[in-house]
Amino acid sequence: CIRDSSSVMATGDTIHAQIGISTQNPTVEATHLHILVYNPITLTADSKSKLQQTAFSIQSLASTFPEGSSLTIDAVNPIAELGDQTKNLIDQKGEPSLVQFLRSYARTPLSVGNHHFVLLLAEHGELSNTEKRDLTDLANIFNVKSAKLSVVSVGESPHVAFLQALSEKGQGRFTVMTDRFDIKIWLKEELRYANALKLHDIKFSIRSQHGATIKTVKSSVGSYASNNVIENTIPELIQGKDYVVLVGINIPSATSPQNDELIRVNVDYFDPLKKQYRSVRKNGQVQYVMDRNKTLNIDNTKVVRSLLILDTQSVIQGIVPVIQDKRYYQAVAMLTEQEIKLNEYGKKFKDEELLRDAQILSKYADLLYNYDEKMFQSIQIWHDLSWDTRRYSEKF
């Protein structure tokens, strides 16, 4: 899809264009969901309680799974509240390490069907480099066996980079549980992900033509223009997700009414259902006008939304040196200004994601009035303020 401003000045203009690959949502079918709860006796009472409540909540939602699905919940130490209604894959004995715990499921034979594992973690102790390597290699075994392994952290200070790598090796998702975590929404998204196809070998190119020039590339990460051409290879794209490039384009003065197709987009990809390569070719058009007023108030809402997201990212990055310089109220002003913009758009278009983003910025502005250095160094700022990685890097 190509989204842009439909009217530009015939004497020359500058616009933002959003060019993207859009995929259909996956069909959620029968899924065998396996919850792995790592709850050794050394955990704090609070962590044990969080893990127990999460497992119980998942069990209570089992009736919402597609017909033919199943649920197993395995734990290092039994969770009494689950009763006997939920089966487990294997019986754990003793106090296995995290490596031993995950290894026992990596080697477990699986029945025919779609299997999806979720590792629930709290504190897991200090892991050596060897243990981290072994865990990521074990996660890859799930992938080799056509299963996926996701990770959910309920701890206060998870090892973000490692757990992200662990879930990526298992072709799963990594989630940090915060106060805003909604188990129903998470479970629905997890089942969608478990059933999503992956498009591979995607070659994506954008070329300006008829005198238009690509001035800037604002997203996605890793995209850049060379000689007015953007070429990217996307290793994979999960069904239900989009890949978007947002560019600034200088429009030349109109030389001919026919020269209104200023962007050429080519996409080549492998279709896993049809088992064949496919190609898509699209042009992005504009309408030349002589009245500047006709170019006002017609910004495409999707482009405006993307710009708001990118501006929010810039604000988040921009407050770091300001806080380091102890100009806390300046940081408050920056956050508040962006919060107002997000609220205006979110309320006008009933955009729940951007309204949530505005609430997050508001929360951190409030905390900056009485600056809490420990809080700003915690995982909370990583999770809340880079809340939706795919919107910046399109990496699911």
CSV table of C-alpha atoms in Angstrom, one decimal:
chain,number,residue,atom,x,y,z
A,1,CYS,CA,0.0,0.0,0.0
A,2,ILE,CA,1.1,3.6,-0.7
A,3,ARG,CA,-0.1,6.4,1.4
A,4,ASP,CA,0.7,10.0,0.7
A,5,SER,CA,-0.7,13.6,0.4
A,6,SER,CA,-3.0,13.6,-2.5
A,7,SER,CA,-2.6,17.2,-3.5
A,8,VAL,CA,0.7,19.1,-4.0
A,9,MET,CA,1.7,22.4,-5.4
A,10,ALA,CA,2.3,22.3,-9.2
A,11,THR,CA,5.2,24.7,-8.6
A,12,GLY,CA,7.0,22.2,-6.5
A,13,ASP,CA,6.4,20.9,-3.0
A,14,THR,CA,7.6,18.5,-0.2
A,15,ILE,CA,5.5,15.7,1.1
A,16,HIS,CA,5.8,12.7,3.4
A,17,ALA,CA,4.9,9.3,1.8
A,18,GLN,CA,4.3,6.1,3.7
A,19,ILE,CA,5.0,3.0,1.7
A,20,GLY,CA,4.3,-0.4,3.2
A,21,ILE,CA,3.7,-4.1,2.8
A,22,SER,CA,0.5,-5.2,4.4
A,23,THR,CA,-0.3,-8.8,5.2
A,24,GLN,CA,-3.6,-10.6,6.1
A,25,ASN,CA,-4.3,-11.6,9.7
A,26,PRO,CA,-3.6,-15.2,10.5
A,27,THR,CA,-6.4,-17.7,10.9
A,28,VAL,CA,-6.3,-19.1,14.5
A,29,GLU,CA,-6.9,-22.8,14.4
A,30,ALA,CA,-6.4,-25.7,16.9
A,31,THR,CA,-3.3,-25.0,19.0
A,32,HIS,CA,-1.5,-27.1,21.6
A,33,LEU,CA,-0.3,-24.5,24.1
A,34,HIS,CA,2.3,-25.5,26.7
A,35,ILE,CA,3.0,-23.2,29.6
A,36,LEU,CA,6.4,-23.8,31.3
A,37,VAL,CA,6.6,-22.2,34.8
A,38,TYR,CA,10.1,-21.9,36.2
A,39,ASN,CA,9.3,-21.5,39.9
A,40,PRO,CA,12.2,-23.0,41.9
A,41,ILE,CA,12.0,-22.8,45.7
A,42,THR,CA,14.5,-20.0,45.8
A,43,LEU,CA,12.1,-17.5,44.3
A,44,THR,CA,10.7,-14.7,46.5
A,45,ALA,CA,7.1,-15.0,47.7
A,46,ASP,CA,6.0,-12.2,45.4
A,47,SER,CA,7.5,-13.8,42.3
A,48,LYS,CA,5.9,-17.2,43.2
A,49,SER,CA,2.6,-15.4,43.5
A,50,LYS,CA,2.9,-13.7,40.2
A,51,LEU,CA,3.8,-16.9,38.4
A,52,GLN,CA,1.0,-18.8,40.1
A,53,GLN,CA,-1.6,-16.2,39.3
A,54,THR,CA,-0.5,-16.0,35.6
A,55,ALA,CA,-0.7,-19.8,35.2
A,56,PHE,CA,-4.1,-19.8,36.9
A,57,SER,CA,-5.4,-17.0,34.6
A,58,ILE,CA,-4.3,-18.8,31.5
A,59,GLN,CA,-6.0,-22.0,32.8
A,60,SER,CA,-9.2,-20.0,33.3
A,61,LEU,CA,-9.2,-18.9,29.7
A,62,ALA,CA,-8.7,-22.3,28.1
A,63,SER,CA,-12.3,-22.5,27.1
A,64,THR,CA,-11.7,-19.6,24.7
A,65,PHE,CA,-9.2,-21.6,22.7
A,66,PRO,CA,-10.2,-22.7,19.2
A,67,GLU,CA,-11.9,-26.1,18.9
A,68,GLY,CA,-9.4,-29.0,19.1
A,69,SER,CA,-6.9,-27.1,21.1
A,70,SER,CA,-5.2,-28.3,24.3
A,71,LEU,CA,-3.4,-26.8,27.3
A,72,THR,CA,-0.6,-28.1,29.5
A,73,ILE,CA,0.9,-26.3,32.4
A,74,ASP,CA,4.3,-27.6,33.8
A,75,ALA,CA,6.1,-26.2,36.7
A,76,VAL,CA,9.3,-27.0,38.7
A,77,ASN,CA,7.2,-27.1,41.9
A,78,PRO,CA,3.5,-28.0,41.7
A,79,ILE,CA,1.0,-25.2,41.7
A,80,ALA,CA,-1.8,-26.5,43.9
A,81,GLU,CA,-4.4,-24.0,42.8
A,82,LEU,CA,-4.5,-25.5,39.3
A,83,GLY,CA,-6.0,-28.7,40.5
A,84,ASP,CA,-6.1,-31.8,38.3
A,85,GLN,CA,-8.0,-30.3,35.4
A,86,THR,CA,-4.9,-29.2,33.5
A,87,LYS,CA,-2.5,-31.8,32.4
A,88,ASN,CA,1.3,-31.5,32.2
A,89,LEU,CA,3.7,-32.8,29.5
A,90,ILE,CA,6.2,-34.4,31.9
A,91,ASP,CA,6.7,-34.8,35.7
A,92,GLN,CA,9.6,-32.7,37.1
A,93,LYS,CA,11.7,-34.2,39.8
A,94,GLY,CA,14.0,-32.3,42.1
A,95,GLU,CA,15.1,-28.7,41.5
A,96,PRO,CA,16.3,-28.5,37.9
A,97,SER,CA,18.4,-25.5,36.7
A,98,LEU,CA,16.8,-23.4,34.0
A,99,VAL,CA,19.0,-25.2,31.4
A,100,GLN,CA,17.8,-28.6,32.7
A,101,PHE,CA,14.2,-27.4,32.9
A,102,LEU,CA,14.1,-26.2,29.3
A,103,ARG,CA,16.1,-29.2,28.0
A,104,SER,CA,13.5,-31.6,29.3
A,105,TYR,CA,10.9,-30.1,27.0
A,106,ALA,CA,13.1,-29.6,24.0
A,107,ARG,CA,13.7,-33.3,23.9
A,108,THR,CA,10.0,-34.3,24.6
A,109,PRO,CA,8.3,-35.9,21.6
A,110,LEU,CA,5.4,-33.9,20.3
A,111,SER,CA,2.1,-35.1,18.7
A,112,VAL,CA,1.0,-34.0,15.3
A,113,GLY,CA,-0.4,-30.4,15.2
A,114,ASN,CA,0.6,-26.9,16.1
A,115,HIS,CA,2.6,-26.7,19.3
A,116,HIS,CA,3.4,-23.4,21.0
A,117,PHE,CA,5.5,-23.1,24.3
A,118,VAL,CA,5.6,-20.2,26.7
A,119,LEU,CA,8.3,-20.0,29.3
A,120,LEU,CA,7.1,-18.0,32.4
A,121,LEU,CA,10.1,-16.6,34.3
A,122,ALA,CA,10.7,-14.5,37.4
A,123,GLU,CA,14.2,-14.3,38.8
A,124,HIS,CA,16.5,-16.9,37.3
A,125,GLY,CA,19.8,-16.2,39.0
A,126,GLU,CA,23.0,-15.2,37.4
A,127,LEU,CA,23.6,-17.1,34.2
A,128,SER,CA,27.1,-17.8,32.8
A,129,ASN,CA,27.9,-17.3,29.2
A,130,THR,CA,27.8,-21.1,28.7
A,131,GLU,CA,24.4,-21.3,30.2
A,132,LYS,CA,23.1,-18.5,28.0
A,133,ARG,CA,24.5,-20.2,25.0
A,134,ASP,CA,23.0,-23.5,25.9
A,135,LEU,CA,19.6,-21.9,26.5
A,136,THR,CA,19.5,-20.2,23.2
A,137,ASP,CA,20.6,-23.4,21.5
A,138,LEU,CA,17.8,-25.3,23.2
A,139,ALA,CA,15.3,-22.6,22.1
A,140,ASN,CA,16.5,-23.3,18.5
A,141,ILE,CA,15.5,-27.0,19.0
A,142,PHE,CA,11.9,-26.0,19.5
A,143,ASN,CA,12.1,-24.1,16.2
A,144,VAL,CA,13.7,-27.1,14.4
A,145,LYS,CA,10.8,-29.2,15.6
A,146,SER,CA,8.3,-26.7,14.1
A,147,ALA,CA,7.2,-25.4,17.5
A,148,LYS,CA,7.7,-21.9,18.9
A,149,LEU,CA,9.0,-20.8,22.3
A,150,SER,CA,7.9,-17.4,23.7
A,151,VAL,CA,9.1,-15.9,27.0
A,152,VAL,CA,7.1,-13.9,29.5
A,153,SER,CA,9.1,-12.2,32.3
A,154,VAL,CA,7.3,-11.3,35.6
A,155,GLY,CA,10.5,-10.2,37.3
A,156,GLU,CA,11.5,-6.7,38.3
A,157,SER,CA,14.9,-6.6,36.5
A,158,PRO,CA,14.9,-9.2,33.7
A,159,HIS,CA,18.0,-9.6,31.5
A,160,VAL,CA,16.3,-8.0,28.5
A,161,ALA,CA,18.9,-8.6,25.8
A,162,PHE,CA,19.3,-12.2,26.7
A,163,LEU,CA,15.6,-13.0,27.0
A,164,GLN,CA,14.9,-11.2,23.7
A,165,ALA,CA,17.5,-13.4,22.1
A,166,LEU,CA,16.1,-16.5,23.7
A,167,SER,CA,12.6,-15.9,22.4
A,168,GLU,CA,14.0,-14.9,18.9
A,169,LYS,CA,15.9,-18.2,18.7
A,170,GLY,CA,12.7,-20.0,19.6
A,171,GLN,CA,10.8,-18.0,16.9
A,172,GLY,CA,8.6,-16.7,19.7
A,173,ARG,CA,7.7,-13.4,21.4
A,174,PHE,CA,9.3,-11.7,24.4
A,175,THR,CA,6.9,-9.9,26.8
A,176,VAL,CA,7.6,-8.1,30.1
A,177,MET,CA,4.7,-8.1,32.5
A,178,THR,CA,3.9,-4.7,33.9
A,179,ASP,CA,0.9,-3.1,35.5
A,180,ARG,CA,-0.6,-2.6,32.1
A,181,PHE,CA,-0.3,-6.3,31.2
A,182,ASP,CA,-3.7,-7.7,30.1
A,183,ILE,CA,-3.7,-11.5,30.1
A,184,LYS,CA,-6.7,-11.8,27.8
A,185,ILE,CA,-5.1,-9.5,25.1
A,186,TRP,CA,-1.7,-11.2,25.5
A,187,LEU,CA,-3.2,-14.7,25.1
A,188,LYS,CA,-5.2,-13.7,22.1
A,189,GLU,CA,-2.1,-12.2,20.4
A,190,GLU,CA,0.0,-15.3,21.4
A,191,LEU,CA,-2.4,-17.6,19.7
A,192,ARG,CA,-2.5,-15.4,16.6
A,193,TYR,CA,1.3,-15.5,16.5
A,194,ALA,CA,1.4,-19.3,17.0
A,195,ASN,CA,-0.8,-19.6,13.9
A,196,ALA,CA,0.9,-17.0,11.8
A,197,LEU,CA,2.7,-17.8,8.5
A,198,LYS,CA,6.1,-16.3,7.7
A,199,LEU,CA,6.8,-14.7,4.4
A,200,HIS,CA,10.5,-15.2,3.4
A,201,ASP,CA,13.0,-13.7,0.9
A,202,ILE,CA,11.2,-10.4,0.6
A,203,LYS,CA,12.9,-7.9,-1.7
A,204,PHE,CA,11.5,-4.4,-1.4
A,205,SER,CA,12.5,-1.4,-3.5
A,206,ILE,CA,11.2,2.2,-3.7
A,207,ARG,CA,12.2,4.4,-6.6
A,208,SER,CA,11.3,8.0,-7.2
A,209,GLN,CA,10.7,9.1,-10.8
A,210,HIS,CA,9.7,12.0,-13.0
A,211,GLY,CA,12.1,14.3,-11.2
A,212,ALA,CA,11.0,13.6,-7.6
A,213,THR,CA,13.8,13.1,-5.2
A,214,ILE,CA,13.9,11.1,-1.9
A,215,LYS,CA,15.0,13.7,0.7
A,216,THR,CA,14.8,11.8,4.0
A,217,VAL,CA,14.1,8.3,5.2
A,218,LYS,CA,12.4,8.5,8.7
A,219,SER,CA,11.7,4.8,9.1
A,220,SER,CA,12.2,1.9,9.2
A,221,VAL,CA,15.5,1.2,10.9
A,222,GLY,CA,18.2,0.3,8.4
A,223,SER,CA,16.5,2.0,5.4
A,224,TYR,CA,18.4,4.6,3.4
A,225,ALA,CA,18.3,6.1,0.0
A,226,SER,CA,21.0,5.9,-2.6
A,227,ASN,CA,20.5,7.7,-6.0
A,228,ASN,CA,16.8,8.1,-5.1
A,229,VAL,CA,16.3,4.4,-4.6
A,230,ILE,CA,15.6,2.5,-1.4
A,231,GLU,CA,16.3,-1.2,-1.5
A,232,ASN,CA,15.8,-3.6,1.4
A,233,THR,CA,15.8,-7.3,1.9
A,234,ILE,CA,13.4,-8.4,4.6
A,235,PRO,CA,14.4,-11.8,6.0
A,236,GLU,CA,10.9,-12.6,7.1
A,237,LEU,CA,7.5,-10.9,7.8
A,238,ILE,CA,5.0,-12.4,10.2
A,239,GLN,CA,1.5,-12.8,8.9
A,240,GLY,CA,-0.7,-10.0,10.4
A,241,LYS,CA,2.1,-7.5,10.6
A,242,ASP,CA,3.2,-4.7,8.2
A,243,TYR,CA,6.5,-3.4,7.0
A,244,VAL,CA,6.5,0.4,6.6
A,245,VAL,CA,8.9,2.9,5.2
A,246,LEU,CA,8.2,6.6,5.8
A,247,VAL,CA,10.0,9.0,3.5
A,248,GLY,CA,10.2,12.7,2.8
A,249,ILE,CA,10.1,13.5,-1.0
A,250,ASN,CA,10.8,16.7,-2.9
A,251,ILE,CA,8.3,17.2,-5.7
A,252,PRO,CA,9.5,19.1,-8.8
A,253,SER,CA,7.3,21.6,-10.6
A,254,ALA,CA,4.8,19.9,-12.9
A,255,THR,CA,6.0,19.4,-16.4
A,256,SER,CA,3.1,17.3,-17.6
A,257,PRO,CA,-0.3,16.2,-16.1
A,258,GLN,CA,0.7,12.7,-17.0
A,259,ASN,CA,3.8,12.8,-14.8
A,260,ASP,CA,1.9,12.4,-11.5
A,261,GLU,CA,3.2,8.9,-10.7
A,262,LEU,CA,6.2,9.9,-8.6
A,263,ILE,CA,6.9,6.7,-6.7
A,264,ARG,CA,7.5,3.2,-8.0
A,265,VAL,CA,7.4,0.3,-5.6
A,266,ASN,CA,8.5,-3.3,-6.4
A,267,VAL,CA,8.0,-6.3,-4.0
A,268,ASP,CA,9.2,-9.8,-4.6
A,269,TYR,CA,8.5,-12.5,-2.0
A,270,PHE,CA,8.0,-16.2,-1.5
A,271,ASP,CA,4.4,-17.3,-0.8
A,272,PRO,CA,4.6,-20.3,1.7
A,273,LEU,CA,1.0,-21.3,0.9
A,274,LYS,CA,1.3,-21.4,-2.9
A,275,LYS,CA,5.0,-22.4,-2.6
A,276,GLN,CA,6.0,-20.0,-5.3
A,277,TYR,CA,7.6,-16.6,-5.7
A,278,ARG,CA,5.4,-13.7,-6.4
A,279,SER,CA,5.8,-10.1,-7.5
A,280,VAL,CA,3.8,-6.9,-6.8
A,281,ARG,CA,4.3,-3.6,-8.6
A,282,LYS,CA,2.6,-0.3,-7.5
A,283,ASN,CA,2.8,3.4,-8.3
A,284,GLY,CA,2.2,6.3,-5.9
A,285,GLN,CA,0.3,9.2,-7.4
A,286,VAL,CA,-0.2,12.9,-6.5
A,287,GLN,CA,-2.5,15.6,-7.8
A,288,TYR,CA,-1.0,18.9,-8.9
A,289,VAL,CA,-2.9,22.0,-7.8
A,290,MET,CA,-2.2,25.8,-8.0
A,291,ASP,CA,-4.0,26.8,-4.8
A,292,ARG,CA,-1.9,26.2,-1.7
A,293,ASN,CA,-5.2,26.0,0.4
A,294,LYS,CA,-6.1,22.8,-1.4
A,295,THR,CA,-3.1,21.1,0.1
A,296,LEU,CA,-4.1,22.0,3.7
A,297,ASN,CA,-5.9,19.6,6.1
A,298,ILE,CA,-5.7,16.6,3.8
A,299,ASP,CA,-2.8,14.8,5.4
A,300,ASN,CA,-3.2,11.1,5.3
A,301,THR,CA,-4.1,10.0,8.8
A,302,LYS,CA,-1.8,6.9,8.6
A,303,VAL,CA,1.2,9.2,7.7
A,304,VAL,CA,0.4,11.6,10.5
A,305,ARG,CA,0.2,8.6,12.9
A,306,SER,CA,3.6,7.3,11.8
A,307,LEU,CA,5.1,10.8,12.2
A,308,LEU,CA,3.6,11.0,15.7
A,309,ILE,CA,5.2,7.7,16.7
A,310,LEU,CA,8.6,8.7,15.3
A,311,ASP,CA,8.3,12.1,17.1
A,312,THR,CA,7.6,10.2,20.3
A,313,GLN,CA,10.7,8.1,19.8
A,314,SER,CA,12.7,11.3,19.3
A,315,VAL,CA,11.3,12.8,22.5
A,316,ILE,CA,12.2,9.7,24.4
A,317,GLN,CA,15.7,9.7,23.1
A,318,GLY,CA,16.0,13.5,23.6
A,319,ILE,CA,15.1,13.6,27.3
A,320,VAL,CA,18.1,11.4,28.2
A,321,PRO,CA,20.8,14.0,27.9
A,322,VAL,CA,18.4,16.6,29.4
A,323,ILE,CA,17.9,14.5,32.5
A,324,GLN,CA,21.6,13.8,32.7
A,325,ASP,CA,22.1,17.6,32.7
A,326,LYS,CA,19.6,17.7,35.6
A,327,ARG,CA,17.1,19.9,33.7
A,328,TYR,CA,14.2,17.8,34.8
A,329,TYR,CA,11.5,20.4,34.2
A,330,GLN,CA,12.7,20.8,30.6
A,331,ALA,CA,12.3,17.1,30.2
A,332,VAL,CA,8.8,17.5,31.6
A,333,ALA,CA,8.0,20.1,29.0
A,334,MET,CA,9.2,17.9,26.2
A,335,LEU,CA,7.1,14.9,27.4
A,336,THR,CA,4.0,17.0,28.1
A,337,GLU,CA,4.1,18.6,24.6
A,338,GLN,CA,4.2,15.2,22.9
A,339,GLU,CA,1.6,13.9,25.3
A,340,ILE,CA,-0.8,16.6,24.2
A,341,LYS,CA,-0.2,15.8,20.5
A,342,LEU,CA,-0.8,12.1,21.1
A,343,ASN,CA,-4.0,12.8,23.0
A,344,GLU,CA,-5.4,15.1,20.3
A,345,TYR,CA,-4.9,12.5,17.6
A,346,GLY,CA,-5.9,9.6,19.8
A,347,LYS,CA,-9.2,11.1,20.9
A,348,LYS,CA,-10.0,12.4,17.4
A,349,PHE,CA,-9.5,9.0,15.8
A,350,LYS,CA,-10.2,6.8,18.8
A,351,ASP,CA,-6.7,5.4,18.6
A,352,GLU,CA,-6.2,3.3,21.8
A,353,GLU,CA,-2.5,2.7,21.2
A,354,LEU,CA,-1.6,6.3,21.0
A,355,LEU,CA,-3.9,7.2,23.9
A,356,ARG,CA,-1.9,4.6,25.9
A,357,ASP,CA,1.3,6.2,24.7
A,358,ALA,CA,0.1,9.5,26.0
A,359,GLN,CA,-0.6,8.1,29.4
A,360,ILE,CA,2.8,6.6,29.6
A,361,LEU,CA,4.5,10.0,28.8
A,362,SER,CA,2.2,11.6,31.4
A,363,LYS,CA,3.3,9.1,34.0
A,364,TYR,CA,7.0,9.8,33.4
A,365,ALA,CA,6.4,13.5,33.4
A,366,ASP,CA,4.8,13.2,36.8
A,367,LEU,CA,7.7,11.2,38.1
A,368,LEU,CA,10.2,13.8,36.8
A,369,TYR,CA,8.6,16.5,39.0
A,370,ASN,CA,10.1,14.5,41.9
A,371,TYR,CA,13.0,12.9,40.0
A,372,ASP,CA,13.6,9.3,40.9
A,373,GLU,CA,16.9,8.2,39.5
A,374,LYS,CA,16.5,4.5,40.5
A,375,MET,CA,13.1,4.3,38.7
A,376,PHE,CA,14.5,5.7,35.5
A,377,GLN,CA,17.3,3.2,35.5
A,378,SER,CA,14.9,0.3,35.9
A,379,ILE,CA,13.5,-2.1,33.3
A,380,GLN,CA,10.2,-0.1,33.5
A,381,ILE,CA,11.5,2.7,31.3
A,382,TRP,CA,12.7,0.1,28.7
A,383,HIS,CA,9.4,-1.6,28.6
A,384,ASP,CA,7.1,1.4,28.8
A,385,LEU,CA,9.0,3.9,26.6
A,386,SER,CA,10.0,1.5,23.8
A,387,TRP,CA,6.7,-0.3,24.3
A,388,ASP,CA,6.0,-1.4,20.8
A,389,THR,CA,9.3,-2.2,19.0
A,390,ARG,CA,7.6,-3.3,15.8
A,391,ARG,CA,6.3,0.2,15.2
A,392,TYR,CA,9.9,1.4,14.8
A,393,SER,CA,11.8,-1.5,13.3
A,394,GLU,CA,8.9,-3.6,12.0
A,395,LYS,CA,10.6,-6.6,13.6
A,396,PHE,CA,8.0,-8.8,15.3
